[in-house]
Tab-separated table of C-alpha atoms in Angstrom:
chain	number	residue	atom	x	y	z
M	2	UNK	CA	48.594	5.849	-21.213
M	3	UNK	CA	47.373	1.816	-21.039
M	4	UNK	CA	47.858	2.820	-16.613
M	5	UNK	CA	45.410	5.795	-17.467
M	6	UNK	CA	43.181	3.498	-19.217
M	7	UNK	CA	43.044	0.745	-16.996
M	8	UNK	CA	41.904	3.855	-13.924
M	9	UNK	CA	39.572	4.586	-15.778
M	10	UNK	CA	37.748	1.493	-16.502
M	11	UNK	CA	38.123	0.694	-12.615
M	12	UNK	CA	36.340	4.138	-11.181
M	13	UNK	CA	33.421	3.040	-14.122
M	14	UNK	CA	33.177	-0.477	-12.917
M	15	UNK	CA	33.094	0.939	-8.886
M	16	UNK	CA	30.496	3.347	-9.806
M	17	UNK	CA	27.008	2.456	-7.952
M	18	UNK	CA	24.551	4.918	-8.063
M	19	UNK	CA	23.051	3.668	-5.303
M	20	UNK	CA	25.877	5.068	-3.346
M	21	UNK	CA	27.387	7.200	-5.985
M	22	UNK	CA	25.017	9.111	-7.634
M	23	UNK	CA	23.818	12.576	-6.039
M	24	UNK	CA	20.812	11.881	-4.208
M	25	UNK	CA	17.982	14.030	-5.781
M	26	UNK	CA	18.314	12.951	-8.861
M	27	UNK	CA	18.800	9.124	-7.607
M	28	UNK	CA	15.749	9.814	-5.499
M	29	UNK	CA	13.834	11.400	-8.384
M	30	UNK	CA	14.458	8.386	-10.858
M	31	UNK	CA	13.458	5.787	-8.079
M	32	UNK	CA	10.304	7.104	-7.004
M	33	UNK	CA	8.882	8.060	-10.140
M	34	UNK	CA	8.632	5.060	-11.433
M	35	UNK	CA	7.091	3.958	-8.314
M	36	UNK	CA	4.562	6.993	-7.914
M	37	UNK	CA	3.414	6.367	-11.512
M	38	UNK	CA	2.333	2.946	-10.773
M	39	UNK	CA	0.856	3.826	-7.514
M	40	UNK	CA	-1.126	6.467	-9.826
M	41	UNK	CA	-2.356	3.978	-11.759
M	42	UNK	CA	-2.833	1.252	-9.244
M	43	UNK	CA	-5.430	4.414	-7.604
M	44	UNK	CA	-7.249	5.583	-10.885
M	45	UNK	CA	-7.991	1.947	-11.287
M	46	UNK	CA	-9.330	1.709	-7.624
M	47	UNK	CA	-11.278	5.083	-8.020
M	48	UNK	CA	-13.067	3.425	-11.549
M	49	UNK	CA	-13.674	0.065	-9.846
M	50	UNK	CA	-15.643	1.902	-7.478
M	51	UNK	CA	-17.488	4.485	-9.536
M	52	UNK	CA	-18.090	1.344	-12.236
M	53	UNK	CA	-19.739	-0.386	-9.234
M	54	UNK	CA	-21.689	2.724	-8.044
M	55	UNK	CA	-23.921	2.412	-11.274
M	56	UNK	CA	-25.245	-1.214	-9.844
M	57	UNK	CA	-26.869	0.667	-7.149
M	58	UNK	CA	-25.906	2.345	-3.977
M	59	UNK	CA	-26.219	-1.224	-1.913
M	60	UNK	CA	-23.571	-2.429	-4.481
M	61	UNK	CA	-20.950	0.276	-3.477
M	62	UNK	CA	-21.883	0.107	0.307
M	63	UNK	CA	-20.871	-3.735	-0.114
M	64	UNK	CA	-17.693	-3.105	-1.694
M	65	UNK	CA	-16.665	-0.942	0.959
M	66	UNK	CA	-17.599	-3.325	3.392
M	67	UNK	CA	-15.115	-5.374	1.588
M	68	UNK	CA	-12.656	-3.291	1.716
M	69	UNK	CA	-11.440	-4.389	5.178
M	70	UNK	CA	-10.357	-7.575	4.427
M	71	UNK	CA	-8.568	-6.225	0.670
M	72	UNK	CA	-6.370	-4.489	2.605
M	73	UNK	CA	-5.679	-6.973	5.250
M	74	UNK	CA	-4.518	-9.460	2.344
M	75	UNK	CA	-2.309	-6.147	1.081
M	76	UNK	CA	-1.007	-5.600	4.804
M	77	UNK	CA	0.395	-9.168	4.665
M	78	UNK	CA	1.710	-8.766	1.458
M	79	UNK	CA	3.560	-5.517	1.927
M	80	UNK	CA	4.731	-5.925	5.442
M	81	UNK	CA	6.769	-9.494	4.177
M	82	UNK	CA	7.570	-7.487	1.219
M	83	UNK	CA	9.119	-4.849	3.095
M	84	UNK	CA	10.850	-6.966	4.983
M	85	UNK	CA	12.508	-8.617	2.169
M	86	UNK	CA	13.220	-5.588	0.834
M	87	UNK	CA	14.978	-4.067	3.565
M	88	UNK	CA	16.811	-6.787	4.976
M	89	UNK	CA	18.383	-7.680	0.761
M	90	UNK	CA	19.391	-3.573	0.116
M	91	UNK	CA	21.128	-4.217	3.429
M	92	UNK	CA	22.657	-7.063	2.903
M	93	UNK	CA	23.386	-6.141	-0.550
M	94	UNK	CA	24.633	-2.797	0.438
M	95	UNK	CA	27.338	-5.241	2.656
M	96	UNK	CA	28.568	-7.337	-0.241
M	97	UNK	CA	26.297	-10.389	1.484
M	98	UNK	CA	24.406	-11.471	-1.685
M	99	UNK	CA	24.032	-15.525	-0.237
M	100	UNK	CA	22.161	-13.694	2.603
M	101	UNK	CA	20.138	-11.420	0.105
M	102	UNK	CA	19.015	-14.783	-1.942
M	103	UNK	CA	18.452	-16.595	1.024
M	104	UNK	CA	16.033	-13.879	2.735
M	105	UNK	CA	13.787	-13.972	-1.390
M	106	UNK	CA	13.958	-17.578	-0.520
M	107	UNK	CA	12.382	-17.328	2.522
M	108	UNK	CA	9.923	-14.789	1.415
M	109	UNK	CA	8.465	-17.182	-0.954
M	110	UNK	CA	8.205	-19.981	1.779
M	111	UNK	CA	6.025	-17.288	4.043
M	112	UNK	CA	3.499	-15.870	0.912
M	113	UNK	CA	2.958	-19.507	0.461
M	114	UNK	CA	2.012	-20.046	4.277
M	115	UNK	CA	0.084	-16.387	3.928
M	116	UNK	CA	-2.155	-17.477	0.832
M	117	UNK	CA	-3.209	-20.537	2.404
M	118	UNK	CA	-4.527	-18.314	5.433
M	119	UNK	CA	-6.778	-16.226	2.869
M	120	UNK	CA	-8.072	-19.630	1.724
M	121	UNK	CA	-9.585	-20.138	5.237
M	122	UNK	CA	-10.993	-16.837	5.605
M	123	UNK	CA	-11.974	-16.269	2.082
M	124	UNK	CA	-14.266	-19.877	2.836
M	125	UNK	CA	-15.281	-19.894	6.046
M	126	UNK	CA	-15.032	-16.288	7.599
M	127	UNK	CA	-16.907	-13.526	5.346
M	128	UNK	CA	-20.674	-14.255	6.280
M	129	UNK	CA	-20.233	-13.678	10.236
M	130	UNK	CA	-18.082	-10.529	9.879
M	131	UNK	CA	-19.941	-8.470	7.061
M	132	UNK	CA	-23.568	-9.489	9.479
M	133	UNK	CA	-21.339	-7.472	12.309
M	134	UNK	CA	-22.194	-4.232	9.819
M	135	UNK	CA	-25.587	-4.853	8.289
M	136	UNK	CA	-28.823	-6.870	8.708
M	137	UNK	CA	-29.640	-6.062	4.893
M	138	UNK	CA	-29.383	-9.425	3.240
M	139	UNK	CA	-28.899	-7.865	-0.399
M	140	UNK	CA	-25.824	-5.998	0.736
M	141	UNK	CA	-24.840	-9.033	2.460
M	142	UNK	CA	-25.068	-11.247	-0.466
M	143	UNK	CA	-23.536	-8.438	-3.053
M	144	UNK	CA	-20.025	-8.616	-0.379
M	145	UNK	CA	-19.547	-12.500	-0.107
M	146	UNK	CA	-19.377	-12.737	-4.126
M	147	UNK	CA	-16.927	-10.042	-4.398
M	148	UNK	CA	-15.336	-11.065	-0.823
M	149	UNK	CA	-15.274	-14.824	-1.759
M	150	UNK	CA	-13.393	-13.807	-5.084
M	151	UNK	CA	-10.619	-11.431	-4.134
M	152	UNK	CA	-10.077	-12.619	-0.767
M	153	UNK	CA	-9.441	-17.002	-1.541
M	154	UNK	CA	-7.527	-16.339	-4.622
M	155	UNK	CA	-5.349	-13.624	-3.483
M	156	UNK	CA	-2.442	-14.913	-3.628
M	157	UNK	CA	-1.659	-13.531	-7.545
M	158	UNK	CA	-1.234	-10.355	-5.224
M	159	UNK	CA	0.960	-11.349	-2.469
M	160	UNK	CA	3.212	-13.140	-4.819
M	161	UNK	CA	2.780	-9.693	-7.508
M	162	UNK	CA	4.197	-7.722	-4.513
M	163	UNK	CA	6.636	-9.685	-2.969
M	164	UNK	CA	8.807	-10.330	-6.618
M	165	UNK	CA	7.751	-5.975	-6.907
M	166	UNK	CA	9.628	-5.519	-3.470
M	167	UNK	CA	12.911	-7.550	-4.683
M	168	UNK	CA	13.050	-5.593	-7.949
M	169	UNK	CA	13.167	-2.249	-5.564
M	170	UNK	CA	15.665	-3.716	-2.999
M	171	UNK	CA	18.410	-3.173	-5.925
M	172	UNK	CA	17.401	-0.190	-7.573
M	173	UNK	CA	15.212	-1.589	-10.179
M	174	UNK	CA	12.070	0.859	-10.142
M	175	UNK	CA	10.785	0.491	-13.968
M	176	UNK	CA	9.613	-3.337	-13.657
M	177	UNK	CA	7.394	-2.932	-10.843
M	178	UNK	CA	6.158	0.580	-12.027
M	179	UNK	CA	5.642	-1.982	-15.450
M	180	UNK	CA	4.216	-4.718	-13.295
M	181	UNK	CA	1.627	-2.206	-11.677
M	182	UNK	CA	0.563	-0.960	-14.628
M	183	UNK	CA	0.293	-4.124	-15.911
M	184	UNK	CA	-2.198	-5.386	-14.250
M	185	UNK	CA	-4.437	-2.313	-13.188
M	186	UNK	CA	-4.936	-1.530	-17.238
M	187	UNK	CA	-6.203	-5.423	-17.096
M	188	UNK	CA	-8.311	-4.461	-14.199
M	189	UNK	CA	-9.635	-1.540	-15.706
M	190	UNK	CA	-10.311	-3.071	-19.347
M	191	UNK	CA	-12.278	-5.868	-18.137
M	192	UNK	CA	-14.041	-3.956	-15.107
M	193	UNK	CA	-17.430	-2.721	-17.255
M	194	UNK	CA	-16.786	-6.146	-19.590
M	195	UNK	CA	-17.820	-8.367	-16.768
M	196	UNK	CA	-19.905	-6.244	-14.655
M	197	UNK	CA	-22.074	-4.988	-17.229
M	198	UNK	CA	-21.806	-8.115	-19.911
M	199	UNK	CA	-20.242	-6.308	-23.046
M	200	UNK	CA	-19.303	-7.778	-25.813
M	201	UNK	CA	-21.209	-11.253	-25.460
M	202	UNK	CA	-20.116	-11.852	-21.577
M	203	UNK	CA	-22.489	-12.354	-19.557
M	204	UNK	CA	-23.551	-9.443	-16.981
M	205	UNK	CA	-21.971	-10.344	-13.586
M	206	UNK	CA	-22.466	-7.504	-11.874
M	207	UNK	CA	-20.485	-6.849	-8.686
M	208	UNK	CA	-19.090	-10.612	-9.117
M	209	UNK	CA	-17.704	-8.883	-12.491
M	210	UNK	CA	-15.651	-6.772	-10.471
M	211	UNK	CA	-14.371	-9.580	-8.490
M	212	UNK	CA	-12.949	-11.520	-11.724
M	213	UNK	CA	-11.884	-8.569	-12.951
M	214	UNK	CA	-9.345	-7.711	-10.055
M	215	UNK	CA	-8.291	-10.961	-9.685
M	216	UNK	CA	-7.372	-11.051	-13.481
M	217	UNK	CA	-5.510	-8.451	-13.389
M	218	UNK	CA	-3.940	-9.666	-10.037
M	219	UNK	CA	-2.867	-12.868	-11.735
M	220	UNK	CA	-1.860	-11.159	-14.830
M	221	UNK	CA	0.945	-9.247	-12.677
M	222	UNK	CA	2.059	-11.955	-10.510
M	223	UNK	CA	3.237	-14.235	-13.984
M	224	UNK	CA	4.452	-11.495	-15.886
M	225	UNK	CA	6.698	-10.441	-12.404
M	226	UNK	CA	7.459	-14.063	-12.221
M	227	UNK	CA	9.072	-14.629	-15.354
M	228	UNK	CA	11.120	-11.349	-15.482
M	229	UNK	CA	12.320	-12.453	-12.080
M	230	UNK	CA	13.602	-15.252	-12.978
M	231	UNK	CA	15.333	-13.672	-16.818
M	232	UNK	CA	16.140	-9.937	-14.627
M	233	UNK	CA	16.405	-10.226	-11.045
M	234	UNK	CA	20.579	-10.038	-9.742
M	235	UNK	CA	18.565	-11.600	-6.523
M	236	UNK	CA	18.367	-15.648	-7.245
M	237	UNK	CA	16.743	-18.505	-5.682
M	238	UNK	CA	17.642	-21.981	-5.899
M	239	UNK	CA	16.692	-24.978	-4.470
M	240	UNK	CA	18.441	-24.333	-0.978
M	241	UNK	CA	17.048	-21.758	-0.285
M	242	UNK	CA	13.703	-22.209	-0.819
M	243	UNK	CA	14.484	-24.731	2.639
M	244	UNK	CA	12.818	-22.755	6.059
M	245	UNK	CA	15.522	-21.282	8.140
M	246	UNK	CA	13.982	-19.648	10.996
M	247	UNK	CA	16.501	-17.384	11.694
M	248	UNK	CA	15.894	-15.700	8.781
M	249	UNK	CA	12.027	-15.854	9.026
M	250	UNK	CA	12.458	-14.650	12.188
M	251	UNK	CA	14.735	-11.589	11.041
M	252	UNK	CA	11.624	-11.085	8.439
M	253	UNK	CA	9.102	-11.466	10.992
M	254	UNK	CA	10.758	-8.507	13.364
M	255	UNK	CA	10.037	-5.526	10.620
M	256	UNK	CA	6.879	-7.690	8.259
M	257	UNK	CA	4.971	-7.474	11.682
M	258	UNK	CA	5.034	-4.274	12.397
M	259	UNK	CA	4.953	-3.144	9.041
M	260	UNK	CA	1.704	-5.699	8.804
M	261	UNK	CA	0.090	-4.677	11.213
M	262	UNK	CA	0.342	-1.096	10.410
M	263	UNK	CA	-0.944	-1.655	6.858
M	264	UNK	CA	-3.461	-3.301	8.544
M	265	UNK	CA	-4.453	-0.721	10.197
M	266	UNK	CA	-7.061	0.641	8.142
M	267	UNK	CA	-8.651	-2.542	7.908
M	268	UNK	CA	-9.527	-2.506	11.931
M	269	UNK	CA	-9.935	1.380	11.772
M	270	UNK	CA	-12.445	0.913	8.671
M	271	UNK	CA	-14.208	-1.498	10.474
M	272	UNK	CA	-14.747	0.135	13.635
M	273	UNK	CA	-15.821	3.131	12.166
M	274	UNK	CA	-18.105	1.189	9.818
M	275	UNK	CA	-19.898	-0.635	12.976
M	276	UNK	CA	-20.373	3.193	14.006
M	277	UNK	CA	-21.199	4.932	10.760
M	278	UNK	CA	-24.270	1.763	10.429
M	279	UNK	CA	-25.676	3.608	13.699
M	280	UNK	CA	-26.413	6.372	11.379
M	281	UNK	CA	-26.938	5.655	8.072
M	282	UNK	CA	-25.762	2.716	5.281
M	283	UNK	CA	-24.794	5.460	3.115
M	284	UNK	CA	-22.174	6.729	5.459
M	285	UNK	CA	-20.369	3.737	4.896
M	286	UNK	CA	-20.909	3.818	1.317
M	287	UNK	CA	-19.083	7.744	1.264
M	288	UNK	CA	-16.017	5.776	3.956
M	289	UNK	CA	-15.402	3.827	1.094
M	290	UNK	CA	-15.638	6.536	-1.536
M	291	UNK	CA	-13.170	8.723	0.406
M	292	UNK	CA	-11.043	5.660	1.242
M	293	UNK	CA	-10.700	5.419	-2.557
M	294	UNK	CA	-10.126	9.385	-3.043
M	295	UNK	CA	-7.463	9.598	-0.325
M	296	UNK	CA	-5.802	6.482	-2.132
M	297	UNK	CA	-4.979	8.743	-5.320
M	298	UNK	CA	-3.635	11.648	-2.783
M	299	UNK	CA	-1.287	8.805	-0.408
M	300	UNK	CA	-0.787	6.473	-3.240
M	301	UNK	CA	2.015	8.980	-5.121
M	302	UNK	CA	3.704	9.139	-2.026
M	303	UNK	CA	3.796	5.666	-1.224
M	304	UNK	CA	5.661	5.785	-4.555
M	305	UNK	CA	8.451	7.802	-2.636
M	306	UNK	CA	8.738	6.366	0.366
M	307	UNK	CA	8.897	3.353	-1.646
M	308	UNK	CA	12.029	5.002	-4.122
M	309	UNK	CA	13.407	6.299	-0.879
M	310	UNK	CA	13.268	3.532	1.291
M	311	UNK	CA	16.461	1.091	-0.976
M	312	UNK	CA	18.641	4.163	-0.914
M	313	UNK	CA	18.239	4.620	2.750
M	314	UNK	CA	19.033	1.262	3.598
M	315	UNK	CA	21.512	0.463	1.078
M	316	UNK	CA	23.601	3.539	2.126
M	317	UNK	CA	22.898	2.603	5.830
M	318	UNK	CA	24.375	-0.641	5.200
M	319	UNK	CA	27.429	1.060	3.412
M	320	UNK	CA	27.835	3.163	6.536
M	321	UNK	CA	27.225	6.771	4.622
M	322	UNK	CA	25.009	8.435	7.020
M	323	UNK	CA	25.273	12.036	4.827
M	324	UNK	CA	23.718	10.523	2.170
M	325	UNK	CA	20.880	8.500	4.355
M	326	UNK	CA	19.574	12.322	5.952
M	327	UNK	CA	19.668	13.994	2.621
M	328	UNK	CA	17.360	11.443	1.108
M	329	UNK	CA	15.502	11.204	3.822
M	330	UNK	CA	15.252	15.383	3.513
M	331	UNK	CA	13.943	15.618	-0.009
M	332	UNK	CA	11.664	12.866	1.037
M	333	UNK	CA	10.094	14.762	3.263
M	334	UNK	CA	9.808	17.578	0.912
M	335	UNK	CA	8.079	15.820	-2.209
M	336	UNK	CA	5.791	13.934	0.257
M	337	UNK	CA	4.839	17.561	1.586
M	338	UNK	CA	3.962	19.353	-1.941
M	339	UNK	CA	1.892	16.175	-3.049
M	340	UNK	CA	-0.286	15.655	0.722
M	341	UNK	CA	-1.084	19.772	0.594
M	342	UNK	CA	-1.923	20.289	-3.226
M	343	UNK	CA	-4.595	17.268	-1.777
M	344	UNK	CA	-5.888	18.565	0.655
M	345	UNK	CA	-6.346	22.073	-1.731
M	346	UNK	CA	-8.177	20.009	-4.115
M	347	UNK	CA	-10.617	18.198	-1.636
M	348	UNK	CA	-11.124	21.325	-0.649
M	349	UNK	CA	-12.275	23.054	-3.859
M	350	UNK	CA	-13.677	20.055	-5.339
M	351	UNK	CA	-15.460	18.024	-3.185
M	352	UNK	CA	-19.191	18.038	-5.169
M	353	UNK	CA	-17.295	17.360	-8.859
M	354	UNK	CA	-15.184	14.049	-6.490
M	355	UNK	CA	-18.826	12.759	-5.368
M	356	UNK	CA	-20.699	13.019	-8.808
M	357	UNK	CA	-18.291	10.638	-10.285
M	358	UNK	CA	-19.547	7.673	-7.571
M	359	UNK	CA	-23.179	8.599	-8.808
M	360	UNK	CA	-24.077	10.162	-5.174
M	361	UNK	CA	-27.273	10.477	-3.700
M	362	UNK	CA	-28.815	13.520	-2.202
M	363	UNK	CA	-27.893	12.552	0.747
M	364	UNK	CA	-25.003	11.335	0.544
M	365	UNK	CA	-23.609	14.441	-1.341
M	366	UNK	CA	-25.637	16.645	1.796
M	367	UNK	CA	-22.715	15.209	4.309
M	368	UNK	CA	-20.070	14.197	1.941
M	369	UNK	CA	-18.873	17.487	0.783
M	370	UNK	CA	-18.080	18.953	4.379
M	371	UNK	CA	-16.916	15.145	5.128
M	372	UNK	CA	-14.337	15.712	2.219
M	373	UNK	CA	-13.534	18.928	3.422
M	374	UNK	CA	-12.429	18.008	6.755
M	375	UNK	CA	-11.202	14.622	6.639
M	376	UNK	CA	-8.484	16.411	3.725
M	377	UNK	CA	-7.282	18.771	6.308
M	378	UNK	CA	-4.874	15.897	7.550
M	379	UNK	CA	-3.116	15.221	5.096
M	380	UNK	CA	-0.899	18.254	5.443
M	381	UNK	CA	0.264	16.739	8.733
M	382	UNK	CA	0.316	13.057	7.624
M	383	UNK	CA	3.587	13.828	5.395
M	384	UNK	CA	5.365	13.417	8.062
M	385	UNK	CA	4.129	10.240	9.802
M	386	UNK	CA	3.960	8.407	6.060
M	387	UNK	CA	7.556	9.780	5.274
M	388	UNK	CA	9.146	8.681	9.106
M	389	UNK	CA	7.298	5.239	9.215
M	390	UNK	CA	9.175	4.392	6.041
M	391	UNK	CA	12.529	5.689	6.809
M	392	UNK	CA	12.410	3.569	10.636
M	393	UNK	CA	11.572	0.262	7.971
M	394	UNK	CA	14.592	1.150	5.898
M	395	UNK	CA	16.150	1.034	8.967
M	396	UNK	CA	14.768	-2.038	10.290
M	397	UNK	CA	13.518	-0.270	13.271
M	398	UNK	CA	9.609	-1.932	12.711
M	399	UNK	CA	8.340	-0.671	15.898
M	400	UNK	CA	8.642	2.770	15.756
M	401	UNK	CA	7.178	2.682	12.490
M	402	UNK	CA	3.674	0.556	14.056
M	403	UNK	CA	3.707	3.203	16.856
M	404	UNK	CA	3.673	6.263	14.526
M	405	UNK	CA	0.689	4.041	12.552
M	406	UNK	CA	-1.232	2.999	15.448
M	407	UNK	CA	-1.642	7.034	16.466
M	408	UNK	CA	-2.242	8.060	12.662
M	409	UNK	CA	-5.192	5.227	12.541
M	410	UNK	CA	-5.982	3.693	15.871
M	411	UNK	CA	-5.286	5.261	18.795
M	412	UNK	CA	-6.601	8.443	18.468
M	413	UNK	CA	-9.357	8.231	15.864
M	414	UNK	CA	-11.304	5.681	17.436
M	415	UNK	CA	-12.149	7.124	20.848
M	416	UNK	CA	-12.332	10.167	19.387
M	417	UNK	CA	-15.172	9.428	17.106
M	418	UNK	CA	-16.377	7.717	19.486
M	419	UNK	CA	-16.667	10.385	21.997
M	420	UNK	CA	-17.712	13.104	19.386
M	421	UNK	CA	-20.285	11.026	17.056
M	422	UNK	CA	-22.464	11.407	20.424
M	423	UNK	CA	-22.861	15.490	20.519
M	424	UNK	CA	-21.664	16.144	16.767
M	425	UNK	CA	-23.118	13.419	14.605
M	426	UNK	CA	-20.955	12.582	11.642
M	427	UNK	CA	-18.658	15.683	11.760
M	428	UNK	CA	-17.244	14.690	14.975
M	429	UNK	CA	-16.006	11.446	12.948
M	430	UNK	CA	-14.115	13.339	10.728
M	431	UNK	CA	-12.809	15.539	12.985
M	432	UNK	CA	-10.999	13.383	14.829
M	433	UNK	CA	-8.330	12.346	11.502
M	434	UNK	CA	-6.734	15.748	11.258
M	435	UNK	CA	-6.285	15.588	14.702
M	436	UNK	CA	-5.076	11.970	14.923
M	437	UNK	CA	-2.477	13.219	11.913
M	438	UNK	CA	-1.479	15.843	13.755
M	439	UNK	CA	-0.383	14.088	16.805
M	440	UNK	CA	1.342	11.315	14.796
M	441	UNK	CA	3.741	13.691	13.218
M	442	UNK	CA	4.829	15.031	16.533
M	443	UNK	CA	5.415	11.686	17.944
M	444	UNK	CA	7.416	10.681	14.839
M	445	UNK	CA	9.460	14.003	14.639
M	446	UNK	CA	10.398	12.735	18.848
M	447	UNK	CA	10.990	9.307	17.629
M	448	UNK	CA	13.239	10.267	14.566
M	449	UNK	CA	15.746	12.633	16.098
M	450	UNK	CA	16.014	9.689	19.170
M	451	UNK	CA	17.055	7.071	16.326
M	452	UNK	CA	18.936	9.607	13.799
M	453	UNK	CA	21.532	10.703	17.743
């Protein structure tokens, strides 16, 4: 009976459901906690914008000028983040927890090296580039206060996500979807505070917005900071806070690529920018309302790649390849339901989407078709999202930049370029269905090479 007892207790303290549990419900509890904070993380960008909108129409065009250079600082702060992430489920998954602390370690020593770099450009760099997209000075002036704001002090953000990624690379999914939520209900709250001076502040305007974000953006970063250091199995001491470039440079090989495909957007926004300007400035202002849209569509499904992507390396470290497809499977699915129930609702509810951002006449004249068409790809892009996050888990980085640079780069570009000429504005959106499309087929090639 005590023998009985004693097997027992063993098979309990052997259980890990990151290898143990069955795999749609591990998936399911992992990626909802993600996808709600990603849901929250895009209402607040969606109210930041339409808050801004009621400055005036030169207010939102400068926020979307901004935009850029936003998610340049959150390319560098999710490409080392999932690079940390990966490379501790792995290690983790191994039994190698000294390697797991030492790779948080050195992910500290690179955000520090990363904020300082936003310093520079948040100083000395946002005058020349936002001149490369308008000659209007007010528009001009409106995106250096926000820029100056969000992009010097960013580093609230890059240290919020890297301490979000280490909570994920060992299962933990409810503090970051608590950390995320955290600070976009700060955002949020103090948004129309500070930009329209309630409650005795003083009316800031789109600097409002600015202080706002970065409120919020430092409110996350302490509060994941001190449950870190009272919650996280991952520790850091002293030693490892020393720079071992072996391990930066195992960081380096997937935060690269995976930086420079969040950063993607940021060169594809501001190409497209420099040829939406050719047109009209409110062109540029709709860009950024879409860019915002689309976020509440992709955001969910970041969530899963983001539940999905610990399990896949944690049981590719372990060696169980069955369970690795299968969550990579129902993945695939989820992404799929949530990319084509958006591109239904663009679809049917494109006017209702642009009244919110207080849209002109003519901005609402191409906007609704623009919605309409630029939807279409994300029921293809389900498949490029869901494969560039499966070749991180893996640590294969490069496969997962070449499926990005098609989705946003390659393809898009030249296209737009080619069809702006003989279609106008239309031929811009065209070419992102088309861009999606392609991308999926190159990552369905690129999958079945790595998965034989």
């Amino acid at each position: 009976m005590e023998n009985t007892k004693k097997l027992k207790q063993n098979n309990q303290l052997s259980y890990n459901p990151m290898t143990d549990k069955k795999v749609v419900p591990l998936l399911v509890s992992m990626a909802v906690p993600p996808m709600i904070s990603m849901l929250i993380q895009s209402l607040y960008n969606i109210v930041d914008s339409v808050f801004v909108a009621q400055i005036s129409q030169k207010a939102l065009t400068a926020v979307s000028l901004a935009f850029p250079l936003q998610n340049l600082v959150l390319s560098f702060g999710v490409g080392l983040g999932v690079a940390v992430n990966a490379n501790i489920a792995i290690n983790m998954g191994a039994g190698n927890m000294e390697k797991a602390d030492n790779y948080a370690g050195q992910g500290v020593i690179l955000t520090i090296i990363h904020t300082l770099l936003f310093v520079f450009i948040g100083l000395f760099a946002l005058r020349p580039f936002f001149s490369m997209f308008t000659k209007d000075t007010e528009v001009i002036n409106y995106a250096i206060q926000y820029g100056r704001v969000v992009i010097t002090l960013a580093f609230g953000l890059l240290f919020h996500i890297l301490f979000e990624k280490i909570f994920q690379s060992n299962g933990n999914m409810i503090v970051p979807m608590f950390l995320q939520a955290f600070g976009a209900i700060v955002n949020i709250i103090l948004d129309p505070i500070f930009i329209f001076g309630l409650f005795g502040f003083p009316r800031l305007g789109v600097l409002g917005a600015a202080v706002a974000t970065i409120i919020g953006q430092f409110s996350a970063a302490t509060l994941a900071l001190i449950l870190f250091l009272k919650k996280s199995p991952v520790k850091i001491e002293k030693h490892h806070l020393k720079p071992n470039f072996k391990y930066i440079s195992d960081l380096y090989k997937v935060a690269l690529p995976s930086g420079i495909m969040m950063s993607l957007p940021s060169v594809l926004v501001s190409i497209l920018n420099g040829i939406l300007a050719s047109i009209s400035q409110a062109s540029i202002a709709f860009f950024g309302i879409y860019y915002k849209l689309q976020t509440f569509v992709n955001m969910p499904v970041v969530g899963i790649i983001q539940g999905m992507r610990p399990i896949v390396s944690y049981n590719y470290g372990a060696g169980l390849k069955d369970r690795v497809l299968k969550t990579i499977k129902y993945a695939m699915i989820f992404s799929s339901i949530i990319l084509i129930s958006g591109t239904i609702a663009f679809n049917i509810l494109p006017e209702k989407l642009l009244i919110m951002f207080n849209a002109t006449d003519e901005l609402m004249g191409f906007g609704v078709i623009g919605l309409k068409i630029l939807s279409l790809g994300f029921a293809f892009s389900f498949v490029g999202i869901t494969m560039s996050g499966v070749f991180e888990a893996f640590g294969k980085g490069l496969f997962s930049l070449i499926i990005s640079m098609f989705r946003q780069l390659v393809i898009i570009v030249p296209l737009s370029m080619i069809l702006v000429k003989s279609m106008g504005l239309v031929g811009v959106w065209i070419s992102f269905p088309i861009a999606e499309a392609t991308a999926a087929i190159i990552a369905t090639i690129l999958y079945k090479k790595v998965v034989k």
